[in-house]
PDB file of C-alpha atoms in Angstrom:
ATOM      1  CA  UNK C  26       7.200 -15.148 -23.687  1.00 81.00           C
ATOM      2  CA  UNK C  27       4.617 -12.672 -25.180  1.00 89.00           C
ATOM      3  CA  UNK C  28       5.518  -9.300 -23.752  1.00 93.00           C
ATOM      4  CA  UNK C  29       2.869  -7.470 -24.913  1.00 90.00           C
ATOM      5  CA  UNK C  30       0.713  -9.280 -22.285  1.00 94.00           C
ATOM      6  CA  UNK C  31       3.115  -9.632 -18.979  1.00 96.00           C
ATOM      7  CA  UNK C  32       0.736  -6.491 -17.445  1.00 97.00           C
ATOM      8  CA  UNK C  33      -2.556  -8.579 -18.112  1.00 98.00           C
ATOM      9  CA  UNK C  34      -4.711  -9.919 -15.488  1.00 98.00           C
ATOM     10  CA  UNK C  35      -7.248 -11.182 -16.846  1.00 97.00           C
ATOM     11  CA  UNK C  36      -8.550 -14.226 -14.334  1.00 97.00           C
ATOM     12  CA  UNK C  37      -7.010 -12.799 -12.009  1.00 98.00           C
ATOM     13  CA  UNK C  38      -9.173 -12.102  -8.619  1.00 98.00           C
ATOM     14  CA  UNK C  39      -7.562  -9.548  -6.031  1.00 98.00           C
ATOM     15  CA  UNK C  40      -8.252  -8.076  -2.789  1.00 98.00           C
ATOM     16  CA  UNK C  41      -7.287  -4.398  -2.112  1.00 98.00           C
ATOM     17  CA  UNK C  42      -7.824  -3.014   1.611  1.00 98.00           C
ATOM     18  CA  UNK C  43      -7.922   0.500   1.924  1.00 98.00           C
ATOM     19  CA  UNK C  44      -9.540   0.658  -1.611  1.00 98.00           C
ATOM     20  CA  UNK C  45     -12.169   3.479  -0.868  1.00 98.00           C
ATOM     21  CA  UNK C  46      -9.514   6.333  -1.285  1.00 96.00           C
ATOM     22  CA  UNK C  47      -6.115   7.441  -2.150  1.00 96.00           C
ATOM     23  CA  UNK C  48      -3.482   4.947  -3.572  1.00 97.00           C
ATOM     24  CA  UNK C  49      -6.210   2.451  -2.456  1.00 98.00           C
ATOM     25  CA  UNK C  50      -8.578   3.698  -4.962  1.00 98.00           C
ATOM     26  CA  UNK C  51      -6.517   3.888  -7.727  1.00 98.00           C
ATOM     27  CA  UNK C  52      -4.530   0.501  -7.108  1.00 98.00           C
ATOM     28  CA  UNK C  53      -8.105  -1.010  -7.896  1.00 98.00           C
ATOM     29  CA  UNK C  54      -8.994   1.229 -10.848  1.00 98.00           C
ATOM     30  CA  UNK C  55      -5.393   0.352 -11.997  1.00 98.00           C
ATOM     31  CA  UNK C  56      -6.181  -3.119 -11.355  1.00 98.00           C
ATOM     32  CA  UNK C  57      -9.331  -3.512 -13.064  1.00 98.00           C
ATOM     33  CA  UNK C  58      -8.401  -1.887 -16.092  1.00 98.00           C
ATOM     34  CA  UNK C  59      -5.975  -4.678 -16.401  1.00 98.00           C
ATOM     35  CA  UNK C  60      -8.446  -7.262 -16.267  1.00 98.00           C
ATOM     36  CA  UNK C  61      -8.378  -8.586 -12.859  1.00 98.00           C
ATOM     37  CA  UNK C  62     -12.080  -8.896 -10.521  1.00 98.00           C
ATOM     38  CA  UNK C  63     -10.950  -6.155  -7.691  1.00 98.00           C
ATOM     39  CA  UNK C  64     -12.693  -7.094  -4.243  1.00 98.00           C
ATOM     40  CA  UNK C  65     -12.654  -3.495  -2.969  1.00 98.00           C
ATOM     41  CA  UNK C  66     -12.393  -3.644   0.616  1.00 98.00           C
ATOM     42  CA  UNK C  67     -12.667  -0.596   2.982  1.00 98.00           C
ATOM     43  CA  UNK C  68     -13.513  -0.203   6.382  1.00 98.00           C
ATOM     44  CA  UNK C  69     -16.023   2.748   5.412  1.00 98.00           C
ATOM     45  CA  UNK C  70     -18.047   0.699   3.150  1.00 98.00           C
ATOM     46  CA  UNK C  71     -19.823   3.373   1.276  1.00 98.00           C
ATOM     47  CA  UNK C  72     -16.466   4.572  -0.093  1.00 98.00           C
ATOM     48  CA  UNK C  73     -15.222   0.828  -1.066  1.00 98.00           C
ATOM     49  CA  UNK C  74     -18.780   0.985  -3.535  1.00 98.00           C
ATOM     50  CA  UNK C  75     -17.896   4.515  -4.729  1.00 98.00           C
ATOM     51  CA  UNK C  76     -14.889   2.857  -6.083  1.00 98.00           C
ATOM     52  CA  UNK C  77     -16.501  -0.319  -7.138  1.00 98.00           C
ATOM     53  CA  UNK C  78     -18.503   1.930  -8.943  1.00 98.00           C
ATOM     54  CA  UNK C  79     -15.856   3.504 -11.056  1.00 98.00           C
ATOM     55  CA  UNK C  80     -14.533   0.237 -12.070  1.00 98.00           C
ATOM     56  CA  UNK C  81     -17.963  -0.539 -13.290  1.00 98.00           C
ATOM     57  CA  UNK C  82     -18.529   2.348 -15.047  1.00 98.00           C
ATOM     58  CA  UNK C  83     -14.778   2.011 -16.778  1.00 98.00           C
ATOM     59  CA  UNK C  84     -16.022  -1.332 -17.872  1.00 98.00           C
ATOM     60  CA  UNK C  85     -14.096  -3.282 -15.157  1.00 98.00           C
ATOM     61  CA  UNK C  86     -15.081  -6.180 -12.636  1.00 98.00           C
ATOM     62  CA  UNK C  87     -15.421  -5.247  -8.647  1.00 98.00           C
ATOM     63  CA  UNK C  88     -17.690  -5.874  -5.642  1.00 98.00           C
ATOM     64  CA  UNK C  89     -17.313  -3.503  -2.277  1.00 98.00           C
ATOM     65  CA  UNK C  90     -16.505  -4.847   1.079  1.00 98.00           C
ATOM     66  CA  UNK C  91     -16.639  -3.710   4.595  1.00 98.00           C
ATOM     67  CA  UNK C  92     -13.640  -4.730   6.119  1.00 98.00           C
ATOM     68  CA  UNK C  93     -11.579  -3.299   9.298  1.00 98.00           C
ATOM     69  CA  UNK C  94      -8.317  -4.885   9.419  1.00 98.00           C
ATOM     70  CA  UNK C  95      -7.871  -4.480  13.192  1.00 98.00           C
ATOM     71  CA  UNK C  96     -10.045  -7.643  13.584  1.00 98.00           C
ATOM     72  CA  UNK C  97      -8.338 -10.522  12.632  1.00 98.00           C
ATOM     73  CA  UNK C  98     -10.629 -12.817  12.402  1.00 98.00           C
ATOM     74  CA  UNK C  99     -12.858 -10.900  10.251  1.00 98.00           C
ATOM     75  CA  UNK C 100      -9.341 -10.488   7.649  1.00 98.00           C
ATOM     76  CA  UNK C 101      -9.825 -14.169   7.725  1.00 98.00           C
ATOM     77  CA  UNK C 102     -13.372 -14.770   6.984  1.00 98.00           C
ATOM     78  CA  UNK C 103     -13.125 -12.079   4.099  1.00 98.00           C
ATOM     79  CA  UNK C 104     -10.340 -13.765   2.257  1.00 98.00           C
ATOM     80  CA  UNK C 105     -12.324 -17.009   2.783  1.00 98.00           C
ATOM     81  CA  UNK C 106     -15.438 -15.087   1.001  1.00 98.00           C
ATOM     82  CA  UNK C 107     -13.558 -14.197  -1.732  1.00 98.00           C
ATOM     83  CA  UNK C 108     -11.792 -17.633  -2.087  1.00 98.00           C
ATOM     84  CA  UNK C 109     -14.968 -19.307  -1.921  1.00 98.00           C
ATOM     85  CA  UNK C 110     -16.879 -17.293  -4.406  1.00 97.00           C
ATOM     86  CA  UNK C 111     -14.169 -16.723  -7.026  1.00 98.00           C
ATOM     87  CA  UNK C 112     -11.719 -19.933  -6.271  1.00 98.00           C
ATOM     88  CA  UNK C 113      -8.631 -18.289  -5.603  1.00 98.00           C
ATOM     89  CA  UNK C 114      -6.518 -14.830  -4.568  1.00 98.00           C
ATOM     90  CA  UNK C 115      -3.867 -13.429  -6.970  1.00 98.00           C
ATOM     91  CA  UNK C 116      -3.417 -10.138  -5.143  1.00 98.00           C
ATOM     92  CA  UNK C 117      -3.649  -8.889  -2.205  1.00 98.00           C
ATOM     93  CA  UNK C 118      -2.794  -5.350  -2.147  1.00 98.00           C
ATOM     94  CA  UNK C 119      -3.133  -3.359   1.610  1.00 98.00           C
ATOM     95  CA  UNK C 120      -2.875   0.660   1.858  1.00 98.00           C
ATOM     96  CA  UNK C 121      -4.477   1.290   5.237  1.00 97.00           C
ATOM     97  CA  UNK C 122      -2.187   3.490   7.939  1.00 96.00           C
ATOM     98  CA  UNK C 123      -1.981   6.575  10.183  1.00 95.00           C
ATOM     99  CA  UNK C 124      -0.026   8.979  11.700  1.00 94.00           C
ATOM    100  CA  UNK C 125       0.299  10.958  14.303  1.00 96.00           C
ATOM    101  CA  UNK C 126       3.049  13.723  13.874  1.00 94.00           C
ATOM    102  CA  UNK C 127       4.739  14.578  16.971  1.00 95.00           C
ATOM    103  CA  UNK C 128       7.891  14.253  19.111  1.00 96.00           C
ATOM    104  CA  UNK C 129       8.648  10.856  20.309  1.00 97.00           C
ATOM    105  CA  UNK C 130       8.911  12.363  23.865  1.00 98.00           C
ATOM    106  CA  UNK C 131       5.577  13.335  23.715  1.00 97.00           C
ATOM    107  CA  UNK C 132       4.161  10.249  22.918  1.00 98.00           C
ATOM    108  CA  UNK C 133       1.148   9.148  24.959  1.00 98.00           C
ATOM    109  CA  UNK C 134       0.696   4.927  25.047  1.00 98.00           C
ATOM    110  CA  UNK C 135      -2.627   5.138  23.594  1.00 98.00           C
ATOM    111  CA  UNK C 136      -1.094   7.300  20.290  1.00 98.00           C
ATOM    112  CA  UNK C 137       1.339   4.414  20.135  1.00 98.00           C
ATOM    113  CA  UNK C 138      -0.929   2.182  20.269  1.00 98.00           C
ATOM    114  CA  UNK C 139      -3.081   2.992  17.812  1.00 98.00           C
ATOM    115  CA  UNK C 140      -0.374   3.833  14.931  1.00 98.00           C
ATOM    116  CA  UNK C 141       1.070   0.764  15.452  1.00 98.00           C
ATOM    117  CA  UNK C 142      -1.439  -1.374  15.760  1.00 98.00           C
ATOM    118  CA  UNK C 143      -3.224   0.273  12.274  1.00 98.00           C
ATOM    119  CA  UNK C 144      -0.259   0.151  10.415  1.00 98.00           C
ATOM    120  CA  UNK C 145       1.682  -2.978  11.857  1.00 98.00           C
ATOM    121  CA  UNK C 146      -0.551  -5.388  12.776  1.00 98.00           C
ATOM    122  CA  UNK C 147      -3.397  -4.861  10.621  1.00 98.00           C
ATOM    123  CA  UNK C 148      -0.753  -5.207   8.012  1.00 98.00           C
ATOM    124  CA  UNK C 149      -0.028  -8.436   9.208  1.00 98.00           C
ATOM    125  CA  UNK C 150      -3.320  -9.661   9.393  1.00 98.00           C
ATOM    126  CA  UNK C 151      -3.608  -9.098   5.706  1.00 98.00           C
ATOM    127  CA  UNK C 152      -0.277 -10.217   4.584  1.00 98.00           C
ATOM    128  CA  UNK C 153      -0.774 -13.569   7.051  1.00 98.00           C
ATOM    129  CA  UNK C 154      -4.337 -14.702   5.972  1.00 98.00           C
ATOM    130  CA  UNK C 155      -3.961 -13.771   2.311  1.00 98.00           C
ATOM    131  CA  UNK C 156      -0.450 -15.403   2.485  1.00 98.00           C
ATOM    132  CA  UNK C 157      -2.169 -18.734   3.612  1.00 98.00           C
ATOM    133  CA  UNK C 158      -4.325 -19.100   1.090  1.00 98.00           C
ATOM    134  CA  UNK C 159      -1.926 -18.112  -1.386  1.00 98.00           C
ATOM    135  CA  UNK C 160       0.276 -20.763  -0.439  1.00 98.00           C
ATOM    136  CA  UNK C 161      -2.694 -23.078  -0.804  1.00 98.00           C
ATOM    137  CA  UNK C 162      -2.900 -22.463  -3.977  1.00 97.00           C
ATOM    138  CA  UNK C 163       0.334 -22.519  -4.541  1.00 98.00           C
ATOM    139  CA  UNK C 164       0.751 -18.485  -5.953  1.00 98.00           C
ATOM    140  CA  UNK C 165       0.487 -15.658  -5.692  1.00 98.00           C
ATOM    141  CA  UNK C 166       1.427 -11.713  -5.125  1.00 98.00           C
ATOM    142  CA  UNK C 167       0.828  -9.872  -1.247  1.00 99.00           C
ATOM    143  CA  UNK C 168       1.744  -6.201  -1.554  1.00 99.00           C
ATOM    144  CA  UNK C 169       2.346  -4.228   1.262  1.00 98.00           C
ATOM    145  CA  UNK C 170       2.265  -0.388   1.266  1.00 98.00           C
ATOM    146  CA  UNK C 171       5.372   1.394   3.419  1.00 98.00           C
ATOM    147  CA  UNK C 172       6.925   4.544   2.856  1.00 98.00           C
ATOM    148  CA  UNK C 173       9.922   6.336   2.516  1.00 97.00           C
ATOM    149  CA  UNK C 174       9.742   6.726   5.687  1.00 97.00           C
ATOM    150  CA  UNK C 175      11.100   3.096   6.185  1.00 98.00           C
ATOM    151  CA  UNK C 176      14.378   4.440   5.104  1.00 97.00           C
ATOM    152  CA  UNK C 177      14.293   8.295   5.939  1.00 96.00           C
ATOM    153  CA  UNK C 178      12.959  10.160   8.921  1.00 94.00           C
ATOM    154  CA  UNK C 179      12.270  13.963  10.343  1.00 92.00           C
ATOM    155  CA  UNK C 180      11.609  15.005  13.382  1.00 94.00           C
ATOM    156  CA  UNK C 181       7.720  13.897  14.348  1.00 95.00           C
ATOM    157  CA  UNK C 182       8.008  10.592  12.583  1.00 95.00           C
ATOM    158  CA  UNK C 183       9.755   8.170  15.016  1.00 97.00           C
ATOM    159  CA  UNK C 184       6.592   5.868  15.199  1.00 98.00           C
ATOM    160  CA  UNK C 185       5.323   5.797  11.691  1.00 98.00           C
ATOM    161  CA  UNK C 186       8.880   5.354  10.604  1.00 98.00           C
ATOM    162  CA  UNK C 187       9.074   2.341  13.100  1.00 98.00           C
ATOM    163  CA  UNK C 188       5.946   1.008  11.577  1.00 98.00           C
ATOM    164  CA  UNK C 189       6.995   1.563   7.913  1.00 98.00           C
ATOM    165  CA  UNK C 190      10.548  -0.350   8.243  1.00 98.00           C
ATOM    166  CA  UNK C 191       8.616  -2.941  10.574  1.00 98.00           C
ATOM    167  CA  UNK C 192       6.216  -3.852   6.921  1.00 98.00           C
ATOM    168  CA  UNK C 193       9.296  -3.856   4.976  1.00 98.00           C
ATOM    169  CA  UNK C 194      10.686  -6.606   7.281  1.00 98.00           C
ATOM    170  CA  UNK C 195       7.889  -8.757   7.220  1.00 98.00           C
ATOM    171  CA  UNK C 196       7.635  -8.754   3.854  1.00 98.00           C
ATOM    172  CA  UNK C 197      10.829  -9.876   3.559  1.00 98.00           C
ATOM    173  CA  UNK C 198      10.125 -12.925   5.998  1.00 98.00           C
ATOM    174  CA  UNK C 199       7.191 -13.722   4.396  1.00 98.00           C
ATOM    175  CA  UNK C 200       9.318 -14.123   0.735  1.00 98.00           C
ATOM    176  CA  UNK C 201      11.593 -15.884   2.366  1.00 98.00           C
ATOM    177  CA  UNK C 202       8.915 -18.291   3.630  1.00 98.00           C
ATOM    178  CA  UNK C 203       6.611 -18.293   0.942  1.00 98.00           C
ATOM    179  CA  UNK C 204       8.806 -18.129  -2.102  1.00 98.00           C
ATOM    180  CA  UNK C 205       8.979 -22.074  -2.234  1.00 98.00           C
ATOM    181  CA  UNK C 206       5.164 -22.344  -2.496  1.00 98.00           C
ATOM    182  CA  UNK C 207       5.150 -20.005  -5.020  1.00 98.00           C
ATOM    183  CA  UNK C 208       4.096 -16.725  -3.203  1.00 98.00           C
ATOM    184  CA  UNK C 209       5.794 -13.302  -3.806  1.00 98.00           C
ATOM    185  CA  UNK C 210       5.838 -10.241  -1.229  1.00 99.00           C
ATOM    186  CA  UNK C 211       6.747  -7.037  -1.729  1.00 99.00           C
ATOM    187  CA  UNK C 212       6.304  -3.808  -0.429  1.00 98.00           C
ATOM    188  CA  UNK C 213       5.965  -0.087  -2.443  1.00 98.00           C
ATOM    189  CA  UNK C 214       7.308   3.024  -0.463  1.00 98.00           C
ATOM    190  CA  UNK C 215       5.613   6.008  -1.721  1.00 98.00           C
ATOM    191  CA  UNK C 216       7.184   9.838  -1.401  1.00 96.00           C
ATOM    192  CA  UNK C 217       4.963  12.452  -0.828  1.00 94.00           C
ATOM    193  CA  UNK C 218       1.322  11.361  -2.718  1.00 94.00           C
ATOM    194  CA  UNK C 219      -1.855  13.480  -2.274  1.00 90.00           C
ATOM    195  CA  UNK C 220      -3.781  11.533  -0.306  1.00 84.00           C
ATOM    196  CA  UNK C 221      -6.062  11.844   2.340  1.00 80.00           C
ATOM    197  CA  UNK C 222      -3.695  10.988   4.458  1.00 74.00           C
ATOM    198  CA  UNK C 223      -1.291  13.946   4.014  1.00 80.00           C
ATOM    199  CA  UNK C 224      -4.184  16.539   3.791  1.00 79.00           C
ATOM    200  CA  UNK C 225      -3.015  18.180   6.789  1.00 82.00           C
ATOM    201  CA  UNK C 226       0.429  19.306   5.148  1.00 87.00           C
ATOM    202  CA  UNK C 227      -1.503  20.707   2.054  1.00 84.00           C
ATOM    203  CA  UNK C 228      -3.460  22.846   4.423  1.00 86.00           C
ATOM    204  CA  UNK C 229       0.183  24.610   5.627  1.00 90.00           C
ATOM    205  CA  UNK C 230       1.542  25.891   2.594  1.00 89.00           C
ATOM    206  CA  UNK C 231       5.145  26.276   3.393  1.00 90.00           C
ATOM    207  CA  UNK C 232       5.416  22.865   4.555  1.00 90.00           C
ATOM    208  CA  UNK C 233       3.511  21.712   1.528  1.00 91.00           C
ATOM    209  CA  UNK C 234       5.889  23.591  -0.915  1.00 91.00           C
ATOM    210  CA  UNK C 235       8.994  22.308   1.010  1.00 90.00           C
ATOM    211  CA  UNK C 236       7.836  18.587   0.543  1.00 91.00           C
ATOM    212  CA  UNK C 237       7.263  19.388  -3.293  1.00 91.00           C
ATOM    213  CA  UNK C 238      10.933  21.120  -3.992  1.00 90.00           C
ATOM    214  CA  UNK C 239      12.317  17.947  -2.350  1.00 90.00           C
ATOM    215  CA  UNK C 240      11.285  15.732  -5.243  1.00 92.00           C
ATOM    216  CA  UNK C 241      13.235  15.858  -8.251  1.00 93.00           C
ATOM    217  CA  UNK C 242      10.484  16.734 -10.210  1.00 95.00           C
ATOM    218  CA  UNK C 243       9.350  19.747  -8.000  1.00 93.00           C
ATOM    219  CA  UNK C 244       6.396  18.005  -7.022  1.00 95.00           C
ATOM    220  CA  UNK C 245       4.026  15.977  -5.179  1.00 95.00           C
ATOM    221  CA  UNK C 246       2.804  12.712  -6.443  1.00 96.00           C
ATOM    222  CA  UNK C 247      -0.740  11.215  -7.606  1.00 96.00           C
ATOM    223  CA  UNK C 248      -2.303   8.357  -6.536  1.00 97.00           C
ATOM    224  CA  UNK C 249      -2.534   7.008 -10.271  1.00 97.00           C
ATOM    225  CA  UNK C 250       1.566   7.087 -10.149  1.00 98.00           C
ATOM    226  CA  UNK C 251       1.684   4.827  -7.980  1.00 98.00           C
ATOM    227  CA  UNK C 252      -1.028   2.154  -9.235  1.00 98.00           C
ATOM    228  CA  UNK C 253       0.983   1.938 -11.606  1.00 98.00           C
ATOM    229  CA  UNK C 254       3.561   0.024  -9.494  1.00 98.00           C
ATOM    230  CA  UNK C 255       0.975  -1.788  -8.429  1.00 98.00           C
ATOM    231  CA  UNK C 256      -0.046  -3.687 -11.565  1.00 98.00           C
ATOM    232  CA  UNK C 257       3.429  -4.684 -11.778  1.00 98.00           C
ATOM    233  CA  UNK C 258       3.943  -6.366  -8.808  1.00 98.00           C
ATOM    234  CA  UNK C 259       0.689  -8.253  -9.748  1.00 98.00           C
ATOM    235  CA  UNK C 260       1.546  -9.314 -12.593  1.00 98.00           C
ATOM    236  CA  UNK C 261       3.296 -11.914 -14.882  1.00 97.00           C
ATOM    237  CA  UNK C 262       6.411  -8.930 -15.341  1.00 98.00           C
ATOM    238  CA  UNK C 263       7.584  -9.193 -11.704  1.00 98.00           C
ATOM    239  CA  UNK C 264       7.439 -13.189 -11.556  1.00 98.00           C
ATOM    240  CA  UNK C 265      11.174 -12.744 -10.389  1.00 98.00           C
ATOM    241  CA  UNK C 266      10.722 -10.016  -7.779  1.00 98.00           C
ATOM    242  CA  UNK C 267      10.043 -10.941  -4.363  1.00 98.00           C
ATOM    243  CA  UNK C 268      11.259  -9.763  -0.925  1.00 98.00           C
ATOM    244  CA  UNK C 269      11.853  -6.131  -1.607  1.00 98.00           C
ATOM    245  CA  UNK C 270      10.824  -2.254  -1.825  1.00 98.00           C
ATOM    246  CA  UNK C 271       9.961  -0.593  -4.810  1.00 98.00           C
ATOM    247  CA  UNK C 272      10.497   3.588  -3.945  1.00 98.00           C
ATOM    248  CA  UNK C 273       7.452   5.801  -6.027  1.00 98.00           C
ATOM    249  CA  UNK C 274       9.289   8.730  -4.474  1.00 97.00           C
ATOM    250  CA  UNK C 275      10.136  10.976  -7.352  1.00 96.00           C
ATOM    251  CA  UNK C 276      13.667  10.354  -6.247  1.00 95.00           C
ATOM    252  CA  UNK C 277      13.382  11.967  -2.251  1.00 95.00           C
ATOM    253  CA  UNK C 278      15.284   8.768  -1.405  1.00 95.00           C
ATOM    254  CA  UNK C 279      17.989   9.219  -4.211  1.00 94.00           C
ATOM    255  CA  UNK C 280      18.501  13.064  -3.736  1.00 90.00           C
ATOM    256  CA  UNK C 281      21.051  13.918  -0.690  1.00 80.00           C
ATOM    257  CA  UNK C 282      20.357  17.117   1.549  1.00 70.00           C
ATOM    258  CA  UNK C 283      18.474  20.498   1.064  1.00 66.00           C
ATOM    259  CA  UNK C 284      20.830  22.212  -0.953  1.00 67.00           C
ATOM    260  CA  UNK C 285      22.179  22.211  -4.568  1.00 70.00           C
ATOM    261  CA  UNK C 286      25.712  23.405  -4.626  1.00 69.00           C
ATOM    262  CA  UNK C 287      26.786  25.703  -7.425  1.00 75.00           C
ATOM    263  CA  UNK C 288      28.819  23.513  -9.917  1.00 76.00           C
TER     264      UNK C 288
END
């Protein structure tokens, strides 16, 4: 075994949806600099080439794609592009989800609908056509993005929660089903990251703060800290991990309640 390249991708091709922002944009900058060909797909196409443009200009390998994961049959014809043109998927790596923060009560069907069906199904579309022509191939890594929410809720979060523990879940079914064809799946459940995503709770200071104190560290999280678990699950140093989360929390999931009693 030569440690000092178990991080290394070179040859490596892979896919990441949701790469034109966030933890998206920085799983495929992360990626790159390892030395896998990123296929940067992104339903807002302009943003997947801003990206693919930063792994160029850091010296790295990447091509933009349009890509809206709420079509399935375009998630298939995609991975088929890239299988076609570069002979095979090592990664596929999919960030895309929304929220909608508000008592279940007041749910309205559509509101349902559409955070579960972002962050559920499209999910599954990726995992499921990347999955098959992994196990074509005969290996391969699908990584999943959940949350902490998977495992901890407040009040507003019922449905993203449900969504979150729903990836984990499938991920787990799908290492269970593609582990003997050589295909790992795993899932990363990030704390509190600045993201676009969460841009509403920087914009309300006091809830911003709170989030930050609840981390260990006192903070939020970057985008880059999480790439980094990224490249891990891609490569050649997680060969034995499959079927699981990996927390990028800063220890919210570790840490019980909202006080520190004097010891």
């Amino acid at each position: 075994m030569n440690y000092a390249d178990m991080f290394r991708l070179e040859g490596q091709v892979a896919l990441v949806v949701g790469g034109g922002s966030g933890i998206g944009q920085a799983s495929a900058e992360a990626l790159a600099a390892h030395g896998a060909r990123v296929v940067v797909a992104d339903a807002r196409l302009e943003a997947a080439r801003q990206t693919a443009g930063r792994v160029q200009a850091a010296g790295g390998e990447a091509e933009a794609v349009e890509l809206d994961i709420l079509d399935g049959a375009a998630v298939r014809a995609r991975v088929e592009e890239t299988v076609g043109r570069h002979g095979r998927l090592d990664t596929a790596v999919t960030t895309p989800s929304i929220n909608v923060r508000k008592p279940l009560l007041e749910y309205t069907d559509e509101e349902f609908e559409r955070v579960v069906m972002l962050n559920l199904k499209g999910t599954f579309h990726v995992l499921a056509e990347a999955g098959r022509a992994m196990a074509r191939q005969g290996s391969g890594s699908l990584i999943a993005f959940s949350s902490i929410r998977s495992l901890v809720v407040e009040p507003g979060q019922g449905v993203y929660a449900a969504t979150k523990a729903g990836t984990v879940q499938m991920v787990r079914a799908l290492a269970a089903e593609l582990g003997p064809r050589g295909v790992r799946a795993n899932a990363i459940g990030p704390g509190v990251i600045d993201t676009p995503l969460t841009a509403p709770i920087k914009n309300q200071p006091d809830w911003y703060a709170a989030y930050g104190a609840k981390s260990v560290f006192g903070r939020w999280g970057k985008p880059e800290e999480v790439a980094g678990a990224v490249v891990f699950l891609a490569s050649r140093a997680s060969s034995y991990v499959t079927g699981t989360i990996l927390f990028v929390d800063g220890g919210w999931t570790a840490v019980d309640g909202r006080f520190n009693p004097p010891l």
